[in-house]
């Protein structure tokens, strides 16, 4: 029985390896088909949507989230993002926010947010607080509609915006999940636009990086905000950590605020262990 499962596992891994090897070829073929049919103007349009998406994500993180974080928690968005710099590099290299999930949990606890708040907010945010994915789905839907020659009216844009924001809540935080969610959302809302998804297949990998970075930043900010609202955050520790005076242990990735047990000093040298005074 176990041998059979092992054979099936190896077969699945072989299939996945073939898919990953062929994915760049498929993306190149998709771009080549679009460029061959529409000319160089297609590349200009793809460049515009990429730059527009990156700018929108940047404005959302630094202006919208930054203002909320400053007003509610009194924390600078720049200081928080600098504290999470290693995680952003990891996400940038993997194009997936899931790779930084354990580190985000450890760093939020180290920052001073209580473990119960971190344990609930971070995993929940990875499923329901996908800001980057929501921005991607709405902008990509509008781009596909324009590229297909079927522009949306204002009413259709609003309804599609609401639909895509809701659809983003079930998207996974891995590369390609946004593209699959986009195709599924268009199939349910505007089936005639599904064929246009192939227009952005070639640039989805580049947009996925900004999508994952925005999702991660949104979850980090949300954790601090929830900790502030519930009064489950140590403001003094936050100040010290963001100032670099309490460095994060990169080796263990564990932060324990519990007091260190020490033996009770008795005349006979024996006794029960009691917590040390803090």
PDB file of C-alpha atoms in Angstrom:
ATOM      1  CA  UNK A   1       0.000   0.000   0.000  1.00  0.00           C
ATOM      2  CA  UNK A   2       2.726   2.457   1.020  1.00  0.00           C
ATOM      3  CA  UNK A   3       4.775   1.515  -2.043  1.00  0.00           C
ATOM      4  CA  UNK A   4       1.822   2.302  -4.285  1.00  0.00           C
ATOM      5  CA  UNK A   5       1.339   5.698  -2.621  1.00  0.00           C
ATOM      6  CA  UNK A   6       5.048   6.391  -3.114  1.00  0.00           C
ATOM      7  CA  UNK A   7       4.773   5.631  -6.845  1.00  0.00           C
ATOM      8  CA  UNK A   8       1.746   7.936  -7.162  1.00  0.00           C
ATOM      9  CA  UNK A   9       3.596  10.669  -5.273  1.00  0.00           C
ATOM     10  CA  UNK A  10       6.585  10.448  -7.603  1.00  0.00           C
ATOM     11  CA  UNK A  11       4.253  10.540 -10.610  1.00  0.00           C
ATOM     12  CA  UNK A  12       2.540  13.690  -9.320  1.00  0.00           C
ATOM     13  CA  UNK A  13       5.918  15.339  -8.716  1.00  0.00           C
ATOM     14  CA  UNK A  14       7.035  14.450 -12.240  1.00  0.00           C
ATOM     15  CA  UNK A  15       3.872  15.990 -13.682  1.00  0.00           C
ATOM     16  CA  UNK A  16       4.353  19.149 -11.614  1.00  0.00           C
ATOM     17  CA  UNK A  17       7.975  19.374 -12.770  1.00  0.00           C
ATOM     18  CA  UNK A  18       6.846  19.117 -16.396  1.00  0.00           C
ATOM     19  CA  UNK A  19       4.237  21.834 -15.863  1.00  0.00           C
ATOM     20  CA  UNK A  20       6.746  24.185 -14.210  1.00  0.00           C
ATOM     21  CA  UNK A  21       9.245  23.556 -17.012  1.00  0.00           C
ATOM     22  CA  UNK A  22       6.648  24.267 -19.684  1.00  0.00           C
ATOM     23  CA  UNK A  23       5.088  27.300 -17.938  1.00  0.00           C
ATOM     24  CA  UNK A  24       7.663  29.844 -19.239  1.00  0.00           C
ATOM     25  CA  UNK A  25       7.294  28.419 -22.734  1.00  0.00           C
ATOM     26  CA  UNK A  26       3.526  28.797 -22.508  1.00  0.00           C
ATOM     27  CA  UNK A  27       3.820  32.377 -21.262  1.00  0.00           C
ATOM     28  CA  UNK A  28       6.192  33.224 -24.115  1.00  0.00           C
ATOM     29  CA  UNK A  29       3.793  31.631 -26.600  1.00  0.00           C
ATOM     30  CA  UNK A  30       0.890  33.647 -25.200  1.00  0.00           C
ATOM     31  CA  UNK A  31       2.791  36.924 -25.562  1.00  0.00           C
ATOM     32  CA  UNK A  32       4.020  35.950 -29.040  1.00  0.00           C
ATOM     33  CA  UNK A  33       0.469  35.193 -30.165  1.00  0.00           C
ATOM     34  CA  UNK A  34      -0.822  38.527 -28.882  1.00  0.00           C
ATOM     35  CA  UNK A  35       2.067  40.500 -30.409  1.00  0.00           C
ATOM     36  CA  UNK A  36       1.728  38.629 -33.723  1.00  0.00           C
ATOM     37  CA  UNK A  37      -1.963  39.432 -33.923  1.00  0.00           C
ATOM     38  CA  UNK A  38      -1.948  43.039 -32.728  1.00  0.00           C
ATOM     39  CA  UNK A  39       1.625  44.251 -33.249  1.00  0.00           C
ATOM     40  CA  UNK A  40       3.948  46.120 -30.888  1.00  0.00           C
ATOM     41  CA  UNK A  41       1.029  48.111 -29.484  1.00  0.00           C
ATOM     42  CA  UNK A  42       0.165  45.069 -27.396  1.00  0.00           C
ATOM     43  CA  UNK A  43       3.480  45.336 -25.559  1.00  0.00           C
ATOM     44  CA  UNK A  44       2.825  49.013 -24.890  1.00  0.00           C
ATOM     45  CA  UNK A  45      -0.581  48.193 -23.433  1.00  0.00           C
ATOM     46  CA  UNK A  46       0.877  45.438 -21.231  1.00  0.00           C
ATOM     47  CA  UNK A  47       3.553  47.836 -20.007  1.00  0.00           C
ATOM     48  CA  UNK A  48       0.902  50.401 -19.129  1.00  0.00           C
ATOM     49  CA  UNK A  49      -1.142  47.922 -17.083  1.00  0.00           C
ATOM     50  CA  UNK A  50       1.981  46.720 -15.246  1.00  0.00           C
ATOM     51  CA  UNK A  51       3.142  50.244 -14.368  1.00  0.00           C
ATOM     52  CA  UNK A  52      -0.391  51.257 -13.394  1.00  0.00           C
ATOM     53  CA  UNK A  53      -0.744  48.213 -11.145  1.00  0.00           C
ATOM     54  CA  UNK A  54       2.582  48.833  -9.405  1.00  0.00           C
ATOM     55  CA  UNK A  55       1.739  52.501  -8.842  1.00  0.00           C
ATOM     56  CA  UNK A  56      -1.710  51.627  -7.480  1.00  0.00           C
ATOM     57  CA  UNK A  57      -0.252  49.095  -5.046  1.00  0.00           C
ATOM     58  CA  UNK A  58       2.380  51.610  -3.926  1.00  0.00           C
ATOM     59  CA  UNK A  59      -0.218  54.332  -3.329  1.00  0.00           C
ATOM     60  CA  UNK A  60      -2.418  51.907  -1.417  1.00  0.00           C
ATOM     61  CA  UNK A  61       0.396  50.730   0.884  1.00  0.00           C
ATOM     62  CA  UNK A  62       2.193  54.005   1.563  1.00  0.00           C
ATOM     63  CA  UNK A  63      -0.750  56.413   1.470  1.00  0.00           C
ATOM     64  CA  UNK A  64      -3.860  54.480   2.515  1.00  0.00           C
ATOM     65  CA  UNK A  65      -2.377  51.888   4.872  1.00  0.00           C
ATOM     66  CA  UNK A  66       0.294  54.326   6.039  1.00  0.00           C
ATOM     67  CA  UNK A  67      -2.290  56.942   7.032  1.00  0.00           C
ATOM     68  CA  UNK A  68      -4.467  54.407   8.861  1.00  0.00           C
ATOM     69  CA  UNK A  69      -1.470  52.946  10.706  1.00  0.00           C
ATOM     70  CA  UNK A  70      -0.273  56.392  11.767  1.00  0.00           C
ATOM     71  CA  UNK A  71      -3.712  57.577  12.922  1.00  0.00           C
ATOM     72  CA  UNK A  72      -4.730  54.432  14.797  1.00  0.00           C
ATOM     73  CA  UNK A  73      -1.463  53.018  16.125  1.00  0.00           C
ATOM     74  CA  UNK A  74       0.898  55.986  15.835  1.00  0.00           C
ATOM     75  CA  UNK A  75       3.430  53.890  13.917  1.00  0.00           C
ATOM     76  CA  UNK A  76       5.259  54.855  10.746  1.00  0.00           C
ATOM     77  CA  UNK A  77       4.610  52.580   7.777  1.00  0.00           C
ATOM     78  CA  UNK A  78       8.241  53.055   6.714  1.00  0.00           C
ATOM     79  CA  UNK A  79       9.529  51.781  10.061  1.00  0.00           C
ATOM     80  CA  UNK A  80       7.254  48.729   9.928  1.00  0.00           C
ATOM     81  CA  UNK A  81       8.216  47.858   6.345  1.00  0.00           C
ATOM     82  CA  UNK A  82      11.907  48.287   7.191  1.00  0.00           C
ATOM     83  CA  UNK A  83      11.461  45.885  10.120  1.00  0.00           C
ATOM     84  CA  UNK A  84       9.965  43.338   7.685  1.00  0.00           C
ATOM     85  CA  UNK A  85      12.619  43.912   5.023  1.00  0.00           C
ATOM     86  CA  UNK A  86      13.927  40.318   4.975  1.00  0.00           C
ATOM     87  CA  UNK A  87      10.418  38.988   4.480  1.00  0.00           C
ATOM     88  CA  UNK A  88       9.819  41.320   1.539  1.00  0.00           C
ATOM     89  CA  UNK A  89      13.003  40.063  -0.115  1.00  0.00           C
ATOM     90  CA  UNK A  90      11.827  36.474   0.414  1.00  0.00           C
ATOM     91  CA  UNK A  91       8.452  37.253  -1.151  1.00  0.00           C
ATOM     92  CA  UNK A  92      10.112  39.066  -4.037  1.00  0.00           C
ATOM     93  CA  UNK A  93      12.248  36.002  -4.812  1.00  0.00           C
ATOM     94  CA  UNK A  94       9.424  33.458  -4.491  1.00  0.00           C
ATOM     95  CA  UNK A  95       6.554  35.656  -5.746  1.00  0.00           C
ATOM     96  CA  UNK A  96       4.405  34.207  -2.961  1.00  0.00           C
ATOM     97  CA  UNK A  97       3.400  35.645   0.401  1.00  0.00           C
ATOM     98  CA  UNK A  98       2.877  32.136   1.790  1.00  0.00           C
ATOM     99  CA  UNK A  99       6.646  31.656   2.031  1.00  0.00           C
ATOM    100  CA  UNK A 100       6.869  34.411   4.651  1.00  0.00           C
ATOM    101  CA  UNK A 101       3.905  33.309   6.782  1.00  0.00           C
ATOM    102  CA  UNK A 102       5.939  31.684   9.621  1.00  0.00           C
ATOM    103  CA  UNK A 103       8.313  34.648   9.757  1.00  0.00           C
ATOM    104  CA  UNK A 104       5.450  37.149   9.883  1.00  0.00           C
ATOM    105  CA  UNK A 105       3.925  35.333  12.853  1.00  0.00           C
ATOM    106  CA  UNK A 106       7.266  35.252  14.686  1.00  0.00           C
ATOM    107  CA  UNK A 107       8.070  38.888  13.927  1.00  0.00           C
ATOM    108  CA  UNK A 108       4.656  40.205  14.937  1.00  0.00           C
ATOM    109  CA  UNK A 109       4.995  38.431  18.291  1.00  0.00           C
ATOM    110  CA  UNK A 110       8.500  39.832  18.664  1.00  0.00           C
ATOM    111  CA  UNK A 111       7.181  43.297  17.812  1.00  0.00           C
ATOM    112  CA  UNK A 112       4.917  43.215  20.858  1.00  0.00           C
ATOM    113  CA  UNK A 113       1.539  41.985  19.587  1.00  0.00           C
ATOM    114  CA  UNK A 114       0.093  39.273  21.815  1.00  0.00           C
ATOM    115  CA  UNK A 115       0.258  35.676  20.597  1.00  0.00           C
ATOM    116  CA  UNK A 116      -3.544  35.145  20.562  1.00  0.00           C
ATOM    117  CA  UNK A 117      -4.040  38.191  18.326  1.00  0.00           C
ATOM    118  CA  UNK A 118      -1.218  37.165  16.001  1.00  0.00           C
ATOM    119  CA  UNK A 119      -2.407  33.553  15.904  1.00  0.00           C
ATOM    120  CA  UNK A 120      -5.887  34.619  14.777  1.00  0.00           C
ATOM    121  CA  UNK A 121      -5.225  37.701  12.659  1.00  0.00           C
ATOM    122  CA  UNK A 122      -2.330  36.531  10.474  1.00  0.00           C
ATOM    123  CA  UNK A 123      -3.754  33.177   9.239  1.00  0.00           C
ATOM    124  CA  UNK A 124      -7.186  34.746   8.776  1.00  0.00           C
ATOM    125  CA  UNK A 125      -5.670  37.644   6.844  1.00  0.00           C
ATOM    126  CA  UNK A 126      -3.910  35.255   4.481  1.00  0.00           C
ATOM    127  CA  UNK A 127      -7.360  34.025   3.415  1.00  0.00           C
ATOM    128  CA  UNK A 128      -9.547  37.117   3.664  1.00  0.00           C
ATOM    129  CA  UNK A 129      -7.287  40.196   3.689  1.00  0.00           C
ATOM    130  CA  UNK A 130      -5.766  40.021   0.201  1.00  0.00           C
ATOM    131  CA  UNK A 131      -5.541  43.671  -0.745  1.00  0.00           C
ATOM    132  CA  UNK A 132      -3.105  43.157  -3.621  1.00  0.00           C
ATOM    133  CA  UNK A 133      -5.227  40.416  -5.145  1.00  0.00           C
ATOM    134  CA  UNK A 134      -8.339  42.604  -4.982  1.00  0.00           C
ATOM    135  CA  UNK A 135      -6.522  45.444  -6.775  1.00  0.00           C
ATOM    136  CA  UNK A 136      -5.155  43.020  -9.372  1.00  0.00           C
ATOM    137  CA  UNK A 137      -8.524  41.442 -10.138  1.00  0.00           C
ATOM    138  CA  UNK A 138     -10.313  44.746 -10.640  1.00  0.00           C
ATOM    139  CA  UNK A 139      -7.591  46.357 -12.784  1.00  0.00           C
ATOM    140  CA  UNK A 140      -7.047  43.194 -14.834  1.00  0.00           C
ATOM    141  CA  UNK A 141     -10.794  42.867 -15.458  1.00  0.00           C
ATOM    142  CA  UNK A 142     -11.007  46.432 -16.778  1.00  0.00           C
ATOM    143  CA  UNK A 143      -7.922  45.882 -18.946  1.00  0.00           C
ATOM    144  CA  UNK A 144      -9.293  42.651 -20.431  1.00  0.00           C
ATOM    145  CA  UNK A 145     -12.628  44.298 -21.184  1.00  0.00           C
ATOM    146  CA  UNK A 146     -10.921  47.198 -22.993  1.00  0.00           C
ATOM    147  CA  UNK A 147      -8.559  44.888 -24.877  1.00  0.00           C
ATOM    148  CA  UNK A 148     -11.448  42.694 -26.024  1.00  0.00           C
ATOM    149  CA  UNK A 149     -13.252  45.728 -27.431  1.00  0.00           C
ATOM    150  CA  UNK A 150     -16.101  45.388 -24.945  1.00  0.00           C
ATOM    151  CA  UNK A 151     -15.609  48.285 -22.490  1.00  0.00           C
ATOM    152  CA  UNK A 152     -17.693  48.285 -19.356  1.00  0.00           C
ATOM    153  CA  UNK A 153     -20.189  50.961 -18.411  1.00  0.00           C
ATOM    154  CA  UNK A 154     -19.916  52.691 -15.029  1.00  0.00           C
ATOM    155  CA  UNK A 155     -22.609  50.449 -13.562  1.00  0.00           C
ATOM    156  CA  UNK A 156     -20.880  47.323 -14.846  1.00  0.00           C
ATOM    157  CA  UNK A 157     -17.552  48.542 -13.493  1.00  0.00           C
ATOM    158  CA  UNK A 158     -19.008  49.058 -10.013  1.00  0.00           C
ATOM    159  CA  UNK A 159     -20.726  45.661  -9.988  1.00  0.00           C
ATOM    160  CA  UNK A 160     -17.592  43.946 -11.304  1.00  0.00           C
ATOM    161  CA  UNK A 161     -15.499  45.761  -8.688  1.00  0.00           C
ATOM    162  CA  UNK A 162     -17.705  44.467  -5.874  1.00  0.00           C
ATOM    163  CA  UNK A 163     -17.717  40.975  -7.358  1.00  0.00           C
ATOM    164  CA  UNK A 164     -13.927  40.810  -7.760  1.00  0.00           C
ATOM    165  CA  UNK A 165     -13.280  42.150  -4.246  1.00  0.00           C
ATOM    166  CA  UNK A 166     -15.446  39.359  -2.875  1.00  0.00           C
ATOM    167  CA  UNK A 167     -13.826  36.790  -5.185  1.00  0.00           C
ATOM    168  CA  UNK A 168     -10.359  37.800  -3.966  1.00  0.00           C
ATOM    169  CA  UNK A 169     -11.201  36.559  -0.467  1.00  0.00           C
ATOM    170  CA  UNK A 170     -10.882  32.950  -1.553  1.00  0.00           C
ATOM    171  CA  UNK A 171      -7.675  33.293  -3.568  1.00  0.00           C
ATOM    172  CA  UNK A 172      -4.555  31.484  -2.387  1.00  0.00           C
ATOM    173  CA  UNK A 173      -1.364  33.410  -1.694  1.00  0.00           C
ATOM    174  CA  UNK A 174       0.709  31.551  -4.284  1.00  0.00           C
ATOM    175  CA  UNK A 175       1.938  32.446  -7.758  1.00  0.00           C
ATOM    176  CA  UNK A 176      -0.763  32.118 -10.410  1.00  0.00           C
ATOM    177  CA  UNK A 177      -3.662  32.047  -7.943  1.00  0.00           C
ATOM    178  CA  UNK A 178      -4.762  35.541  -8.959  1.00  0.00           C
ATOM    179  CA  UNK A 179      -4.897  34.549 -12.637  1.00  0.00           C
ATOM    180  CA  UNK A 180      -7.044  31.516 -11.828  1.00  0.00           C
ATOM    181  CA  UNK A 181      -9.352  33.625  -9.665  1.00  0.00           C
ATOM    182  CA  UNK A 182      -9.610  36.209 -12.460  1.00  0.00           C
ATOM    183  CA  UNK A 183     -10.651  33.566 -14.969  1.00  0.00           C
ATOM    184  CA  UNK A 184     -13.195  32.100 -12.556  1.00  0.00           C
ATOM    185  CA  UNK A 185     -14.608  35.503 -11.696  1.00  0.00           C
ATOM    186  CA  UNK A 186     -15.007  36.532 -15.332  1.00  0.00           C
ATOM    187  CA  UNK A 187     -16.607  33.187 -16.145  1.00  0.00           C
ATOM    188  CA  UNK A 188     -19.236  33.802 -13.462  1.00  0.00           C
ATOM    189  CA  UNK A 189     -19.783  37.506 -14.157  1.00  0.00           C
ATOM    190  CA  UNK A 190     -18.867  38.124 -17.819  1.00  0.00           C
ATOM    191  CA  UNK A 191     -18.234  34.799 -19.625  1.00  0.00           C
ATOM    192  CA  UNK A 192     -17.525  36.522 -22.943  1.00  0.00           C
ATOM    193  CA  UNK A 193     -14.366  38.075 -21.456  1.00  0.00           C
ATOM    194  CA  UNK A 194     -12.731  34.833 -20.302  1.00  0.00           C
ATOM    195  CA  UNK A 195     -10.784  34.432 -23.557  1.00  0.00           C
ATOM    196  CA  UNK A 196      -9.087  37.758 -22.828  1.00  0.00           C
ATOM    197  CA  UNK A 197      -7.329  36.337 -19.768  1.00  0.00           C
ATOM    198  CA  UNK A 198      -4.692  34.980 -22.122  1.00  0.00           C
ATOM    199  CA  UNK A 199      -3.678  38.559 -22.887  1.00  0.00           C
ATOM    200  CA  UNK A 200      -2.055  38.990 -19.462  1.00  0.00           C
ATOM    201  CA  UNK A 201      -0.678  35.486 -18.939  1.00  0.00           C
ATOM    202  CA  UNK A 202       2.776  36.604 -19.995  1.00  0.00           C
ATOM    203  CA  UNK A 203       3.006  39.425 -17.435  1.00  0.00           C
ATOM    204  CA  UNK A 204       1.163  37.707 -14.590  1.00  0.00           C
ATOM    205  CA  UNK A 205       4.480  36.588 -13.050  1.00  0.00           C
ATOM    206  CA  UNK A 206       5.640  40.200 -12.745  1.00  0.00           C
ATOM    207  CA  UNK A 207       2.300  41.393 -11.413  1.00  0.00           C
ATOM    208  CA  UNK A 208       2.238  38.506  -8.958  1.00  0.00           C
ATOM    209  CA  UNK A 209       5.239  39.971  -7.140  1.00  0.00           C
ATOM    210  CA  UNK A 210       3.504  43.288  -6.468  1.00  0.00           C
ATOM    211  CA  UNK A 211       0.338  41.404  -5.569  1.00  0.00           C
ATOM    212  CA  UNK A 212       2.132  39.257  -2.981  1.00  0.00           C
ATOM    213  CA  UNK A 213       4.053  42.213  -1.499  1.00  0.00           C
ATOM    214  CA  UNK A 214       0.832  44.207  -1.095  1.00  0.00           C
ATOM    215  CA  UNK A 215      -0.970  41.262   0.499  1.00  0.00           C
ATOM    216  CA  UNK A 216       1.870  40.819   2.979  1.00  0.00           C
ATOM    217  CA  UNK A 217       2.024  44.509   3.877  1.00  0.00           C
ATOM    218  CA  UNK A 218      -1.748  44.580   4.389  1.00  0.00           C
ATOM    219  CA  UNK A 219      -1.638  41.615   6.748  1.00  0.00           C
ATOM    220  CA  UNK A 220       1.233  43.116   8.758  1.00  0.00           C
ATOM    221  CA  UNK A 221      -0.620  46.419   9.160  1.00  0.00           C
ATOM    222  CA  UNK A 222      -3.869  44.618  10.017  1.00  0.00           C
ATOM    223  CA  UNK A 223      -2.130  42.663  12.795  1.00  0.00           C
ATOM    224  CA  UNK A 224      -0.814  45.850  14.392  1.00  0.00           C
ATOM    225  CA  UNK A 225      -4.215  47.536  14.065  1.00  0.00           C
ATOM    226  CA  UNK A 226      -6.104  44.629  15.629  1.00  0.00           C
ATOM    227  CA  UNK A 227      -3.567  44.514  18.462  1.00  0.00           C
ATOM    228  CA  UNK A 228      -4.090  48.249  19.025  1.00  0.00           C
ATOM    229  CA  UNK A 229      -7.884  48.037  18.963  1.00  0.00           C
ATOM    230  CA  UNK A 230      -7.941  45.106  21.420  1.00  0.00           C
ATOM    231  CA  UNK A 231      -5.193  46.664  23.581  1.00  0.00           C
ATOM    232  CA  UNK A 232      -3.112  43.531  23.096  1.00  0.00           C
ATOM    233  CA  UNK A 233       0.067  45.293  22.017  1.00  0.00           C
ATOM    234  CA  UNK A 234       3.060  46.524  24.002  1.00  0.00           C
ATOM    235  CA  UNK A 235       3.605  50.046  22.666  1.00  0.00           C
ATOM    236  CA  UNK A 236       6.905  50.500  24.533  1.00  0.00           C
ATOM    237  CA  UNK A 237       8.270  47.297  23.031  1.00  0.00           C
ATOM    238  CA  UNK A 238       7.086  48.314  19.555  1.00  0.00           C
ATOM    239  CA  UNK A 239       9.099  51.512  19.842  1.00  0.00           C
ATOM    240  CA  UNK A 240      12.211  49.646  20.970  1.00  0.00           C
ATOM    241  CA  UNK A 241      11.917  46.955  18.286  1.00  0.00           C
ATOM    242  CA  UNK A 242      11.332  49.376  15.409  1.00  0.00           C
ATOM    243  CA  UNK A 243      14.246  51.471  16.641  1.00  0.00           C
ATOM    244  CA  UNK A 244      16.482  48.398  16.390  1.00  0.00           C
ATOM    245  CA  UNK A 245      17.278  48.198  20.106  1.00  0.00           C
ATOM    246  CA  UNK A 246      15.632  44.756  20.470  1.00  0.00           C
ATOM    247  CA  UNK A 247      16.844  42.747  17.456  1.00  0.00           C
ATOM    248  CA  UNK A 248      14.947  39.756  16.146  1.00  0.00           C
ATOM    249  CA  UNK A 249      16.650  36.365  16.515  1.00  0.00           C
ATOM    250  CA  UNK A 250      17.030  35.159  12.925  1.00  0.00           C
ATOM    251  CA  UNK A 251      18.352  31.757  14.040  1.00  0.00           C
ATOM    252  CA  UNK A 252      15.476  30.481  16.140  1.00  0.00           C
ATOM    253  CA  UNK A 253      12.581  32.551  14.691  1.00  0.00           C
ATOM    254  CA  UNK A 254      11.011  32.190  18.142  1.00  0.00           C
ATOM    255  CA  UNK A 255      10.066  34.953  20.501  1.00  0.00           C
ATOM    256  CA  UNK A 256       9.234  34.036  24.081  1.00  0.00           C
ATOM    257  CA  UNK A 257       8.146  36.769  26.472  1.00  0.00           C
ATOM    258  CA  UNK A 258       7.744  34.371  29.392  1.00  0.00           C
ATOM    259  CA  UNK A 259       9.979  35.005  32.423  1.00  0.00           C
ATOM    260  CA  UNK A 260      12.954  32.701  32.850  1.00  0.00           C
ATOM    261  CA  UNK A 261      12.518  30.214  35.749  1.00  0.00           C
ATOM    262  CA  UNK A 262      15.186  30.353  38.456  1.00  0.00           C
ATOM    263  CA  UNK A 263      15.627  28.157  41.519  1.00  0.00           C
ATOM    264  CA  UNK A 264      14.248  29.446  44.784  1.00  0.00           C
ATOM    265  CA  UNK A 265      17.079  30.414  47.120  1.00  0.00           C
ATOM    266  CA  UNK A 266      16.709  28.422  50.338  1.00  0.00           C
ATOM    267  CA  UNK A 267      19.018  27.560  53.165  1.00  0.00           C
ATOM    268  CA  UNK A 268      19.364  23.935  52.064  1.00  0.00           C
ATOM    269  CA  UNK A 269      19.918  24.956  48.419  1.00  0.00           C
ATOM    270  CA  UNK A 270      16.817  23.073  47.245  1.00  0.00           C
ATOM    271  CA  UNK A 271      13.330  24.149  46.485  1.00  0.00           C
ATOM    272  CA  UNK A 272      10.779  24.762  43.741  1.00  0.00           C
ATOM    273  CA  UNK A 273      11.492  26.963  40.764  1.00  0.00           C
ATOM    274  CA  UNK A 274       9.810  30.349  40.763  1.00  0.00           C
ATOM    275  CA  UNK A 275       9.589  32.962  38.050  1.00  0.00           C
ATOM    276  CA  UNK A 276      12.264  35.586  38.073  1.00  0.00           C
ATOM    277  CA  UNK A 277      11.250  39.108  38.782  1.00  0.00           C
ATOM    278  CA  UNK A 278      10.832  41.182  35.649  1.00  0.00           C
TER     279      UNK A 278
END
